[in-house]
Tab-separated table of C-alpha atoms in Angstrom:
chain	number	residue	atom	x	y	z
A	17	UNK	CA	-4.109	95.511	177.000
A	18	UNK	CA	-1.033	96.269	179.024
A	19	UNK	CA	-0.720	99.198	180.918
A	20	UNK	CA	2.507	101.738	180.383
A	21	UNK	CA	3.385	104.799	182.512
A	22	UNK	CA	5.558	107.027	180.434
A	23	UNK	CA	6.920	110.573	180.894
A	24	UNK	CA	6.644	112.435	177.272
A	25	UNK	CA	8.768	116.231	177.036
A	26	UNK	CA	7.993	116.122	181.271
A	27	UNK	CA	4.609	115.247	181.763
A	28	UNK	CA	3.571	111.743	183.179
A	29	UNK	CA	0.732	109.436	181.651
A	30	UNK	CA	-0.950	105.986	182.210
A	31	UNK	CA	-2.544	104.583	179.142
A	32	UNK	CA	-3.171	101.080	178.211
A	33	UNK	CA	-1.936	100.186	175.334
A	34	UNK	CA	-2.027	97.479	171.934
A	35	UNK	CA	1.245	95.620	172.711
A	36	UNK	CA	1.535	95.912	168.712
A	37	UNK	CA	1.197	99.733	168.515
A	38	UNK	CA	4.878	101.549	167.659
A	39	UNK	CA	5.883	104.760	170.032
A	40	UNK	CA	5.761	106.909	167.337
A	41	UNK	CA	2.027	106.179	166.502
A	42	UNK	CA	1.459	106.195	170.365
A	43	UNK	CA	3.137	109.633	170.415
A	44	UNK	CA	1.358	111.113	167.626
A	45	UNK	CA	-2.167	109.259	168.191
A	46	UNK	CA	-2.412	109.373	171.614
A	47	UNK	CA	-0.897	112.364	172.870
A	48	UNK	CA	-0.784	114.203	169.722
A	49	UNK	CA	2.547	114.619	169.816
A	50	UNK	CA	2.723	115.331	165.594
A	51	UNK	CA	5.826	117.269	165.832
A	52	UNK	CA	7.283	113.846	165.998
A	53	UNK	CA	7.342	112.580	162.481
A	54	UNK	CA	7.064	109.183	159.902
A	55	UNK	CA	9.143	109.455	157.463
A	56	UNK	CA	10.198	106.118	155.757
A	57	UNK	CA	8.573	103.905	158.354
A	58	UNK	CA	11.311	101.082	157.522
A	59	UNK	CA	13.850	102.123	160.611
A	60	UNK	CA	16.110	104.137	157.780
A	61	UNK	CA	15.604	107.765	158.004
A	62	UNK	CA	15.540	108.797	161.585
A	63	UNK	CA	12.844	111.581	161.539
A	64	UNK	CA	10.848	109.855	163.839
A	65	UNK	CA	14.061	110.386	166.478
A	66	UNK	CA	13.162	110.963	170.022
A	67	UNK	CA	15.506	110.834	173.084
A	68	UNK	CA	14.107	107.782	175.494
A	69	UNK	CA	16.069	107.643	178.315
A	70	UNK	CA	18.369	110.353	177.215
A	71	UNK	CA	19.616	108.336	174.267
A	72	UNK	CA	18.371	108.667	170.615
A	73	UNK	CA	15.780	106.300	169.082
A	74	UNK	CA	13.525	105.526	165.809
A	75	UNK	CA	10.514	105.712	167.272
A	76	UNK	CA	9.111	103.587	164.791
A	77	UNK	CA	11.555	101.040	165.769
A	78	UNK	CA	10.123	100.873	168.909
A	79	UNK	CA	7.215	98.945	171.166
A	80	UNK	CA	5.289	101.665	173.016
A	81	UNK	CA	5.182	98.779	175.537
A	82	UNK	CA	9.311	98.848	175.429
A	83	UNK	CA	8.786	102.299	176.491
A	84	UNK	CA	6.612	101.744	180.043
A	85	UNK	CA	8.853	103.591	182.950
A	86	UNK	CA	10.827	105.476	180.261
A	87	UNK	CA	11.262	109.560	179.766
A	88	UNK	CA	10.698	110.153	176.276
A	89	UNK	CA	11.543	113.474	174.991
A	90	UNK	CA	10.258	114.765	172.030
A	91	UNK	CA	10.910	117.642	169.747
A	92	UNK	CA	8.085	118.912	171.225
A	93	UNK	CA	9.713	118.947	174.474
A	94	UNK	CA	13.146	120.580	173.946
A	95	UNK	CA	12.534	124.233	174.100
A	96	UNK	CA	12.175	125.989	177.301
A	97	UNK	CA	9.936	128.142	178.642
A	98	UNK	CA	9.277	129.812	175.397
A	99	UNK	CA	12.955	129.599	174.426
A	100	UNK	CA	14.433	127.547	171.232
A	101	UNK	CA	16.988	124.841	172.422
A	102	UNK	CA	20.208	126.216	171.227
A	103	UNK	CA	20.133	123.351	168.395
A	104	UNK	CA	17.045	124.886	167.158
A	105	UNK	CA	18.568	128.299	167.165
A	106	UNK	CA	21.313	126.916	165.127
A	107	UNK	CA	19.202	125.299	162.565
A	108	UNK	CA	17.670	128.552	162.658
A	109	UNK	CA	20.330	130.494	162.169
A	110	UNK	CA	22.375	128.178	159.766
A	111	UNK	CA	19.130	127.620	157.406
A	112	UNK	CA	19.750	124.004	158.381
A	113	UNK	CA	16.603	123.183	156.497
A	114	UNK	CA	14.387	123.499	153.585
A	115	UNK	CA	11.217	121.165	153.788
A	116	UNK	CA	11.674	120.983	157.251
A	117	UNK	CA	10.582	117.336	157.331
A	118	UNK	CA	13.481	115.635	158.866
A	119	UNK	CA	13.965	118.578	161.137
A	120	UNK	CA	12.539	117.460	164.391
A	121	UNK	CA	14.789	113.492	164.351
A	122	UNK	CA	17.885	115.848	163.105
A	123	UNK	CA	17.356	117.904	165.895
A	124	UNK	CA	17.280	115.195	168.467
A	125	UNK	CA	19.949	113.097	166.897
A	126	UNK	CA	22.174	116.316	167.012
A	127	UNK	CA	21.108	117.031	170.505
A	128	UNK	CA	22.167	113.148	171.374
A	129	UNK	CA	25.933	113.617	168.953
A	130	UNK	CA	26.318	116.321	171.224
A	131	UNK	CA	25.513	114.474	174.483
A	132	UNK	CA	27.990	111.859	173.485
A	133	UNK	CA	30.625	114.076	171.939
A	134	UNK	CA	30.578	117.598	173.366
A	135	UNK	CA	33.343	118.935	170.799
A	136	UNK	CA	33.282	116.848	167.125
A	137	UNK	CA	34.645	117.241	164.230
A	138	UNK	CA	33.206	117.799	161.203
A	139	UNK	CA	33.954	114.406	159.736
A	140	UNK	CA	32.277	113.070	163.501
A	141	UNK	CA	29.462	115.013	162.625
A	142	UNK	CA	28.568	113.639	159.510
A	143	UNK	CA	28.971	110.455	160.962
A	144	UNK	CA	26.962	111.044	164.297
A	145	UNK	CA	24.141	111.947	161.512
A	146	UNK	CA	24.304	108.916	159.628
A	147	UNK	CA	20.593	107.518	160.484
A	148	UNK	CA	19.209	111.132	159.568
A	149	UNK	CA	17.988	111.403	155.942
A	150	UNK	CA	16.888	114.883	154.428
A	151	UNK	CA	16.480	115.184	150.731
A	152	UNK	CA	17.112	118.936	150.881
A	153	UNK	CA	19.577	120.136	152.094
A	154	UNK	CA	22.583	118.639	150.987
A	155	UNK	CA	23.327	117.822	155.113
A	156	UNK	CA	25.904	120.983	154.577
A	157	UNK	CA	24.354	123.677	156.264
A	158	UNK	CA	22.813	120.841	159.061
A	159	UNK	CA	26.891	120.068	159.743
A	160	UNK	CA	27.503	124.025	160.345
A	161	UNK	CA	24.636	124.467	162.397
A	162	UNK	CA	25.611	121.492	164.704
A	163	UNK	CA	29.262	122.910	164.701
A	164	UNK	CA	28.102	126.184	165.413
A	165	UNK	CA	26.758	124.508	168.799
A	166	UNK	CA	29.587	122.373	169.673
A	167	UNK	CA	31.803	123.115	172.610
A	168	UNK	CA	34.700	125.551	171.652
A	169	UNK	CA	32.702	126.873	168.577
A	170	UNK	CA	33.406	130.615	168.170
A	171	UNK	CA	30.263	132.380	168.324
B	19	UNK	CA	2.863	100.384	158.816
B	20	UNK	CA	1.599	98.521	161.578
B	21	UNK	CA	2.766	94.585	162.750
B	22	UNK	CA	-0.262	92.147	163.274
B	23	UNK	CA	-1.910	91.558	166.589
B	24	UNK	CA	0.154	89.446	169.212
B	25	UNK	CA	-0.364	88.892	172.958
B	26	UNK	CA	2.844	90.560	174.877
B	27	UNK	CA	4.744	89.307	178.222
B	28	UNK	CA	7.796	90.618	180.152
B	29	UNK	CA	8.731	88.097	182.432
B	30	UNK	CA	11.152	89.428	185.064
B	31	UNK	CA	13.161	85.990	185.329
B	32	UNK	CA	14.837	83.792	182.645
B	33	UNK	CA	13.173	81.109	184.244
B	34	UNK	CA	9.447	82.939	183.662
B	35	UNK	CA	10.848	83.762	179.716
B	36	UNK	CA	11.991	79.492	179.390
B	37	UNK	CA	7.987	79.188	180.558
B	38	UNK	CA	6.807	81.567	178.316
B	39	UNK	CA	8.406	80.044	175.412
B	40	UNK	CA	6.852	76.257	176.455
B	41	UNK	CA	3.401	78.027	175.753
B	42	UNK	CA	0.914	77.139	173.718
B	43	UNK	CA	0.934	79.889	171.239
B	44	UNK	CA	1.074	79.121	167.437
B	45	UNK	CA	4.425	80.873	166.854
B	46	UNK	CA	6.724	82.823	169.553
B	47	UNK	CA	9.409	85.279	168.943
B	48	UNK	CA	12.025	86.681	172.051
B	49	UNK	CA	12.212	90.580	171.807
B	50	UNK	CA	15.740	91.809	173.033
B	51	UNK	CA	16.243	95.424	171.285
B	52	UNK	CA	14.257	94.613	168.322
B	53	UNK	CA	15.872	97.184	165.629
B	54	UNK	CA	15.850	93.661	163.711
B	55	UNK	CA	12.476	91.783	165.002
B	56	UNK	CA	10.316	95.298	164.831
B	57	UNK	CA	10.920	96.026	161.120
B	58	UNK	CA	10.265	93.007	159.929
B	59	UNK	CA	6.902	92.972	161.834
B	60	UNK	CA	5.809	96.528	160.459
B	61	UNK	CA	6.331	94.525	157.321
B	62	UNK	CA	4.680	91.724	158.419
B	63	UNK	CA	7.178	89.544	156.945
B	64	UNK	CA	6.832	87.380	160.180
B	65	UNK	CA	3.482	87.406	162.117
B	66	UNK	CA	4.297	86.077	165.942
B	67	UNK	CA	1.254	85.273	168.195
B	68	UNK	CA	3.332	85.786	171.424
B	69	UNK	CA	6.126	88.676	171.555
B	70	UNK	CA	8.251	87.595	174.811
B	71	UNK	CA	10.248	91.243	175.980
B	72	UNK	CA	13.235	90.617	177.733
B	73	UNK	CA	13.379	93.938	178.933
B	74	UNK	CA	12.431	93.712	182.548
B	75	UNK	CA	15.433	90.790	183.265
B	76	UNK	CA	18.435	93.367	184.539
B	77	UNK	CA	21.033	89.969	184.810
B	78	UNK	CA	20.805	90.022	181.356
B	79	UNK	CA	22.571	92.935	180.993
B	80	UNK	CA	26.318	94.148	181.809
B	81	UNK	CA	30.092	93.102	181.042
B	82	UNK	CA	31.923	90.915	183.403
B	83	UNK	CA	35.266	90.716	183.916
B	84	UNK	CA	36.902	87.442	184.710
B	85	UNK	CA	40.300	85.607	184.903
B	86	UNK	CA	40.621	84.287	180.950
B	87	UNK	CA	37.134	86.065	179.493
B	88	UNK	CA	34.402	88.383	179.682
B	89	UNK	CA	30.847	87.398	180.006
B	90	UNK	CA	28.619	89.857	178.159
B	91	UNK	CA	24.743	89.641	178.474
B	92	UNK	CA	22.454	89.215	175.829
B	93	UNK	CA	21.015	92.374	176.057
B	94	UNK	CA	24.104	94.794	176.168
B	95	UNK	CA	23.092	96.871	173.623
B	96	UNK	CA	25.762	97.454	170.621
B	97	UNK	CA	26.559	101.287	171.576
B	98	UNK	CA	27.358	99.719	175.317
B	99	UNK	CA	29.728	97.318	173.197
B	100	UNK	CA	31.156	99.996	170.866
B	101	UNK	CA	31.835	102.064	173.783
B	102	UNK	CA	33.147	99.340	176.920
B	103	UNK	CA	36.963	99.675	177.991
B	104	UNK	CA	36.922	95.951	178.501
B	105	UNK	CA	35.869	94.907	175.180
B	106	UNK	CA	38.258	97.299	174.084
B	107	UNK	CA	41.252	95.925	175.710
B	108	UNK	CA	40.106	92.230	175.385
B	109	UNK	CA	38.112	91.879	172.656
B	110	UNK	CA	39.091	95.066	169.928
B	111	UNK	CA	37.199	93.514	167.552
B	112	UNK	CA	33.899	93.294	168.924
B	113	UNK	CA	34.289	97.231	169.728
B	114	UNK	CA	35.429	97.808	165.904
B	115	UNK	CA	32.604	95.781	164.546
B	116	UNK	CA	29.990	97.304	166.980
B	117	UNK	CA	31.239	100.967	165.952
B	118	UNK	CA	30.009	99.880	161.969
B	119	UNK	CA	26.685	98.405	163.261
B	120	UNK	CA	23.926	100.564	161.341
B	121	UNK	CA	23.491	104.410	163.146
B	122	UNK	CA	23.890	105.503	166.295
B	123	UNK	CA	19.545	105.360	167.128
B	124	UNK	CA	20.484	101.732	166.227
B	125	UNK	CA	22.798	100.971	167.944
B	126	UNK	CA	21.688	102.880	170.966
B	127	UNK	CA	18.732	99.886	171.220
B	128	UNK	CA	20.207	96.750	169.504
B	129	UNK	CA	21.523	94.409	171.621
B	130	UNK	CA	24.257	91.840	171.036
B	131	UNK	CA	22.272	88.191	171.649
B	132	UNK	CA	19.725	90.031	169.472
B	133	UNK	CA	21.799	90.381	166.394
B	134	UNK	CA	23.670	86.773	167.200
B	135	UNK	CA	20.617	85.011	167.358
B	136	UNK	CA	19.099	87.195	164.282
B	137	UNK	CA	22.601	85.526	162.614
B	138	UNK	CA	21.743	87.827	159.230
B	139	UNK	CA	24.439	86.681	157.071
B	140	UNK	CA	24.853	90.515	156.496
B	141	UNK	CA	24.947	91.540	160.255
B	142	UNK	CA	28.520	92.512	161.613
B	143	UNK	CA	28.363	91.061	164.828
B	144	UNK	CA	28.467	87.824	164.087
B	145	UNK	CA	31.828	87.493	162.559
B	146	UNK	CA	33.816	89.107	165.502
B	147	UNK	CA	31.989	87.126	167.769
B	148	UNK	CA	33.138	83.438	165.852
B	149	UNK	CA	36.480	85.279	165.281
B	150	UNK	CA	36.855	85.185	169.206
B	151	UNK	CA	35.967	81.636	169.790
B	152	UNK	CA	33.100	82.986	172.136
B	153	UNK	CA	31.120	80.745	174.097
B	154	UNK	CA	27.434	80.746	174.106
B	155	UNK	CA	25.150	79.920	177.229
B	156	UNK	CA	21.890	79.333	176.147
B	157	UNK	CA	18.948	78.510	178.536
B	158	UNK	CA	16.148	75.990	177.799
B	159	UNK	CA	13.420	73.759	179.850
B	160	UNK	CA	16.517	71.429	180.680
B	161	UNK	CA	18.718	73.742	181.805
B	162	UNK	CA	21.547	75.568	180.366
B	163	UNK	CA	23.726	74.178	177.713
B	164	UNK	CA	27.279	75.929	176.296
B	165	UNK	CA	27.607	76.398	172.562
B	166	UNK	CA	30.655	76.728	170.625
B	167	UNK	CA	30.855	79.665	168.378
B	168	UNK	CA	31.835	77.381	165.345
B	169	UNK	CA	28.426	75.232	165.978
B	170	UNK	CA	26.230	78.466	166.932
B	171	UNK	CA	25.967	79.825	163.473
B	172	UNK	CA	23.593	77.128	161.087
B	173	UNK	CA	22.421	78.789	158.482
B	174	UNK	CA	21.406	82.030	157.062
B	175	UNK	CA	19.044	83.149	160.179
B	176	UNK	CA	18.993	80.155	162.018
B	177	UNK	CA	21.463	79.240	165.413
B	178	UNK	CA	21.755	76.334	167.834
B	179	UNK	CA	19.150	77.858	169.929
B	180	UNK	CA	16.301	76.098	169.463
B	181	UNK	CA	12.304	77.802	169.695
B	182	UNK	CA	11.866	76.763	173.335
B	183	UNK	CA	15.448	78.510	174.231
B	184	UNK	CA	16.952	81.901	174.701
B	185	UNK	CA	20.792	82.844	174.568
B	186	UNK	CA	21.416	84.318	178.183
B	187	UNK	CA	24.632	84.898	177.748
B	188	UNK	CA	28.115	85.561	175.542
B	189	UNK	CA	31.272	84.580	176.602
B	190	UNK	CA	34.304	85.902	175.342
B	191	UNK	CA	38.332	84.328	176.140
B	192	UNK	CA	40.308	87.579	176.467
B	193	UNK	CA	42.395	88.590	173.563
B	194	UNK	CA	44.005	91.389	175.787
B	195	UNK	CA	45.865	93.690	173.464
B	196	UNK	CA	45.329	91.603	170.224
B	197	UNK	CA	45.131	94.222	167.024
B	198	UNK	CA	42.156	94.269	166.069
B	199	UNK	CA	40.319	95.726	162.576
B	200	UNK	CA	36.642	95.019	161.450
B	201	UNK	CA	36.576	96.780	157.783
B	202	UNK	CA	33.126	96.984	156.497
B	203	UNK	CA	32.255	98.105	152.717
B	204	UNK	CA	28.896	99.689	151.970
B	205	UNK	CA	27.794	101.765	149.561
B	206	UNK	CA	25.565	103.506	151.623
B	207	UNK	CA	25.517	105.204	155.146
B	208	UNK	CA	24.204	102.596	157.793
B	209	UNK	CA	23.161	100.297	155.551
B	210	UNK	CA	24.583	96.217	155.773
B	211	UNK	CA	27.558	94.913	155.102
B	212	UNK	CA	28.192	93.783	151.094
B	213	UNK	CA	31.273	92.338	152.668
B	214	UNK	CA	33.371	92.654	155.867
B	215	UNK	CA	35.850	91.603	157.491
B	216	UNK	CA	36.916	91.061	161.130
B	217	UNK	CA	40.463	90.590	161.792
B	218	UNK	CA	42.599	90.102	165.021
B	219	UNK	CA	46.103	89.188	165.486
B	220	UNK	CA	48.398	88.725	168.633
B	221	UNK	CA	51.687	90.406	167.514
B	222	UNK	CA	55.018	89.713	169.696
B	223	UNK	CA	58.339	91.227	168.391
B	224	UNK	CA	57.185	92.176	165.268
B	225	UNK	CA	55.746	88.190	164.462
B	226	UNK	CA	52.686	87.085	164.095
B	227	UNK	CA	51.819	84.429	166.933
B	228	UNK	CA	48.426	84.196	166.072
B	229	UNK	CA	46.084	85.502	163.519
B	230	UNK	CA	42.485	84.877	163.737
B	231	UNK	CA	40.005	86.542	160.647
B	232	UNK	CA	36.611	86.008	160.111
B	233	UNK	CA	33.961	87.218	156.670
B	234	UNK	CA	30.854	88.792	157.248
B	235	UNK	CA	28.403	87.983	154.220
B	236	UNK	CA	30.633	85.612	152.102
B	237	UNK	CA	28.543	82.689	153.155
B	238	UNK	CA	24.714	81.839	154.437
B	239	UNK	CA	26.637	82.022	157.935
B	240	UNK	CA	29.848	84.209	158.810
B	241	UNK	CA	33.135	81.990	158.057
B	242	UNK	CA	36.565	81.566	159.598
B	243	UNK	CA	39.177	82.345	156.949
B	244	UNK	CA	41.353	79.382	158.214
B	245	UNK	CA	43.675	80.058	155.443
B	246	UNK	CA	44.658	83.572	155.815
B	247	UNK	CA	45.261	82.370	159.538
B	248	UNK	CA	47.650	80.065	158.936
B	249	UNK	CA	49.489	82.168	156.122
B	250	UNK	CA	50.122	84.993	158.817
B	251	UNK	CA	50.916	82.217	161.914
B	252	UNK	CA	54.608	82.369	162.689
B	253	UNK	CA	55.556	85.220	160.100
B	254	UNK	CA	57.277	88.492	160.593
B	255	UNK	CA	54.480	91.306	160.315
B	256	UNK	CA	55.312	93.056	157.355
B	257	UNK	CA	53.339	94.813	154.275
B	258	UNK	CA	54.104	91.603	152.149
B	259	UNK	CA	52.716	89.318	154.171
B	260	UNK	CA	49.088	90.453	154.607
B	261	UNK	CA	49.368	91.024	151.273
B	262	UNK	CA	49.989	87.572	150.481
B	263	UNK	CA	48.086	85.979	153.418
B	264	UNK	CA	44.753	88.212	152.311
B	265	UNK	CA	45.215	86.591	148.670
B	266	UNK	CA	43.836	83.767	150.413
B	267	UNK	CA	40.522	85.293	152.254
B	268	UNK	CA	38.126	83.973	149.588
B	269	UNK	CA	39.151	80.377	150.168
B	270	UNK	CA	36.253	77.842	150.740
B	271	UNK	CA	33.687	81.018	150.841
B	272	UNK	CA	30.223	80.601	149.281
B	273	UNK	CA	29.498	84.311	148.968
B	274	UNK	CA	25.720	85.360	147.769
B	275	UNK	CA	24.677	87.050	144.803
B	276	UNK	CA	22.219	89.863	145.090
B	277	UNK	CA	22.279	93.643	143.584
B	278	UNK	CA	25.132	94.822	145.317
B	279	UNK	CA	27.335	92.019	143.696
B	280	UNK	CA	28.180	88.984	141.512
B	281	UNK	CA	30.399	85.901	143.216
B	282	UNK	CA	33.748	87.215	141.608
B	283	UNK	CA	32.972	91.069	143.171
B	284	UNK	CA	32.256	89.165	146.581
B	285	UNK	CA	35.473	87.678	146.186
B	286	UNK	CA	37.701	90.199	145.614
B	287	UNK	CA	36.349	92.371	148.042
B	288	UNK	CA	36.798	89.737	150.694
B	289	UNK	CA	40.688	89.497	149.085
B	290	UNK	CA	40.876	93.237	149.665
B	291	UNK	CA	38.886	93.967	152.778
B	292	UNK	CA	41.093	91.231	154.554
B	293	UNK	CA	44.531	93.260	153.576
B	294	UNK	CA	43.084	96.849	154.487
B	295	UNK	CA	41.909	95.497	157.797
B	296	UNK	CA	44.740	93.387	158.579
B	297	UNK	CA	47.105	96.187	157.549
B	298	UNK	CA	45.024	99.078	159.897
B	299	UNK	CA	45.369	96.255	162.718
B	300	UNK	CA	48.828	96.103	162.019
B	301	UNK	CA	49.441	99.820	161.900
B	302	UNK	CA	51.221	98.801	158.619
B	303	UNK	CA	51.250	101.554	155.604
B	304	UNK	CA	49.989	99.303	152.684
B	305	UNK	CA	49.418	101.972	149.547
């Protein structure tokens, strides 16, 4: 089996792995990292979102060999030191959820929209969430929570 | 979901990938970014013994500028595309088309020889590409070969590479400040194309000089639509005439038929499609 080194929310680990095993089931079987998600497991709904290499992925669209010398961060992995991410205040704060299934790949995906666009619009938004299902929520109060984060948003 | 047992290697050469692909195993499959390849494992709709990763080959990555074109690598990925200056000023249609390419987790890990060589009639790569006139190196046990964009597309899913080849690189004549549209209509949020359409045009005092338009999903393999070209060739770029050129998009098209649409709705989306994105290339105001 080959062997992968992989950094997961900050902490390094060698495993060998089944070249046919996904990330996501590497993430939650190996290193019981559950706070990551399946959702559809056919690449559509994005809860299984992690940041690998600072971008956003499906992790179930992805080799856990394809991962070997990558960062991965999880949602397990974005608050620090005891603190919520500010994106997880906001979802907080905004009621950004109800079921709180797709939470954790919304949160990532938003982190990522961010990354890539500091200061969207709302329409941007909406579009930067476009591989994120949730079947609660409507997406409305998900779009203000993101806003609510963005650069220039009144506080 | 889980894909079926297959042995794995990342060769760190082309040359070690053209040896893995002269193996011995039942049935071999190149991974580039595999948003395509991986679902369709999980589903075990194909069942490879041999998975060769391409991820550990850095020359197959990257945008080069030269004098008349741009040589992309296989494994740019499609946000990389969406996202380059260079595409943007040479090839505005590649950027437009990679901008409508699924979501942004997607696009973040699909790469452009991956969805090429994938050649899903429904994939929106494709079209821009053969709109372009790209050139495609492929490398085999002989060698590389060059293949024209108008031979590289066979059939639905199947290209000119053959099983013991891989596509290396893309190669791209500049269209420096062409117009450029690609107008996709879905019904759904990151799902395929139903029907698309990727238009460029090379406009010099307000006429046409060249127009060159190609469908996504109006055939088993994207299409040229030769006569829209030659309607707009030579003409004064007005409202009237992309309105009368795009009557002409469904010409010698063999669309599918599936849930999303009959023949005739295929049609007349492609009639459509062609004047919106001709029209948003244009800048022109066509309500």
């Amino acid at each position: 089996m080959p062997e992968i080194e992989v950094t997961v929310d900050a902490v390094r680990y060698h495993d060998n792995v089944e070249p046919r095993t996904l990330l996501v089931h590497y993430l939650r079987d190996a290193l019981g990292k559950t706070g990551t998600v399946i959702g559809c497991d056919t690449s559509n709904c994005g809860a299984c979102t992690v940041l690998l290499d600072g971008l956003s992925a499906k992790s179930c669209t992805v080799l856990a060999v394809q991962a070997d010398g990558a960062e991965v961060m999880t949602i397990e992995g974005v608050a620090r030191k005891g603190e919520l991410h500010p994106m997880q205040r906001a979802f907080h704060e905004n009621h950004a959820l109800q079921c709180g299934f797709c939470t954790p790949g919304m949160i990532l995906q938003a982190i990522d929209l961010l990354r890539d666009n500091p200061s969207p619009t709302e329409g941007e938004v909406r579009e930067g969430l476009e591989g994120n299902l949730c079947r609660c929520t409507g997406y409305h109060n998900v779009v203000k929570a993101v806003l609510s984060v963005a650069e220039g948003a009144s506080a | 979901m889980i894909p079926a047992a297959f042995d794995y290697v990342a060769p760190k050469s082309v040359d070690g990938v053209v040896k893995a692909l002269s193996s011995d195993a039942d049935e071999i499959k190149i991974l580039a970014g595999g948003q395509s390849l991986i679902p369709v494992l999980r589903l075990r709709l194909a069942a490879p013994t041999l998975l060769v990763d391409l991820r550990r080959i850095p020359e197959l990555t990257g945008i080069t500028e030269h004098a008349n074109a741009l040589t992309i690598g296989a494994m740019t990925t499609t946000a990389e595309i969406a996202r380059s200056p260079l595409i943007r000023q040479h090839a505005a249609v590649l950027a437009s088309a990679a901008h409508a390419v699924a979501d942004p987790q997607v696009r973040h890990r699909g790469t452009l020889g991956g969805a090429l060589v994938h050649a899903d009639p429904a994939g929106d790569l494709p079209a821009p590409v053969l709109a372009l006139d790209a050139e495609f190196i492929v490398a085999g046990p002989q060698g590389e070969r060059v293949v024209r964009a108008a031979d590289f597309f066979q059939d639905m899913f199947t290209t000119a590479v053959s099983e013991d080849e891989l596509l290396t690189t893309i190669r791209v004549p500049k269209h420096t400040g062409w117009a450029a549209q690609y107008e996709k209509f879905n019904r759904v949020a990151q799902q395929w194309a139903i029907v698309a359409v990727a238009a460029t045009v090379q406009v010099a005092n307000g006429v046409v000089a060249e127009a060159k338009v190609a469908l996504t999903n109006m055939g088993l393999t994207p299409l040229r639509a030769t006569e829209v070209e030659r309607a707009l060739a030579g003409q004064a770029a007005t409202v009237g005439l992309v309105r009368q050129a795009a009557e002409r998009a469904d010409a010698s098209t063999h669309p599918p038929v599936d849930g999303n649409g009959d023949v005739a709705y295929r049609r007349s989306l492609a009639r459509v499609l062609t004047r919106r994105a001709l029209a948003k290339a244009l800048g022109l105001d066509d309500n």
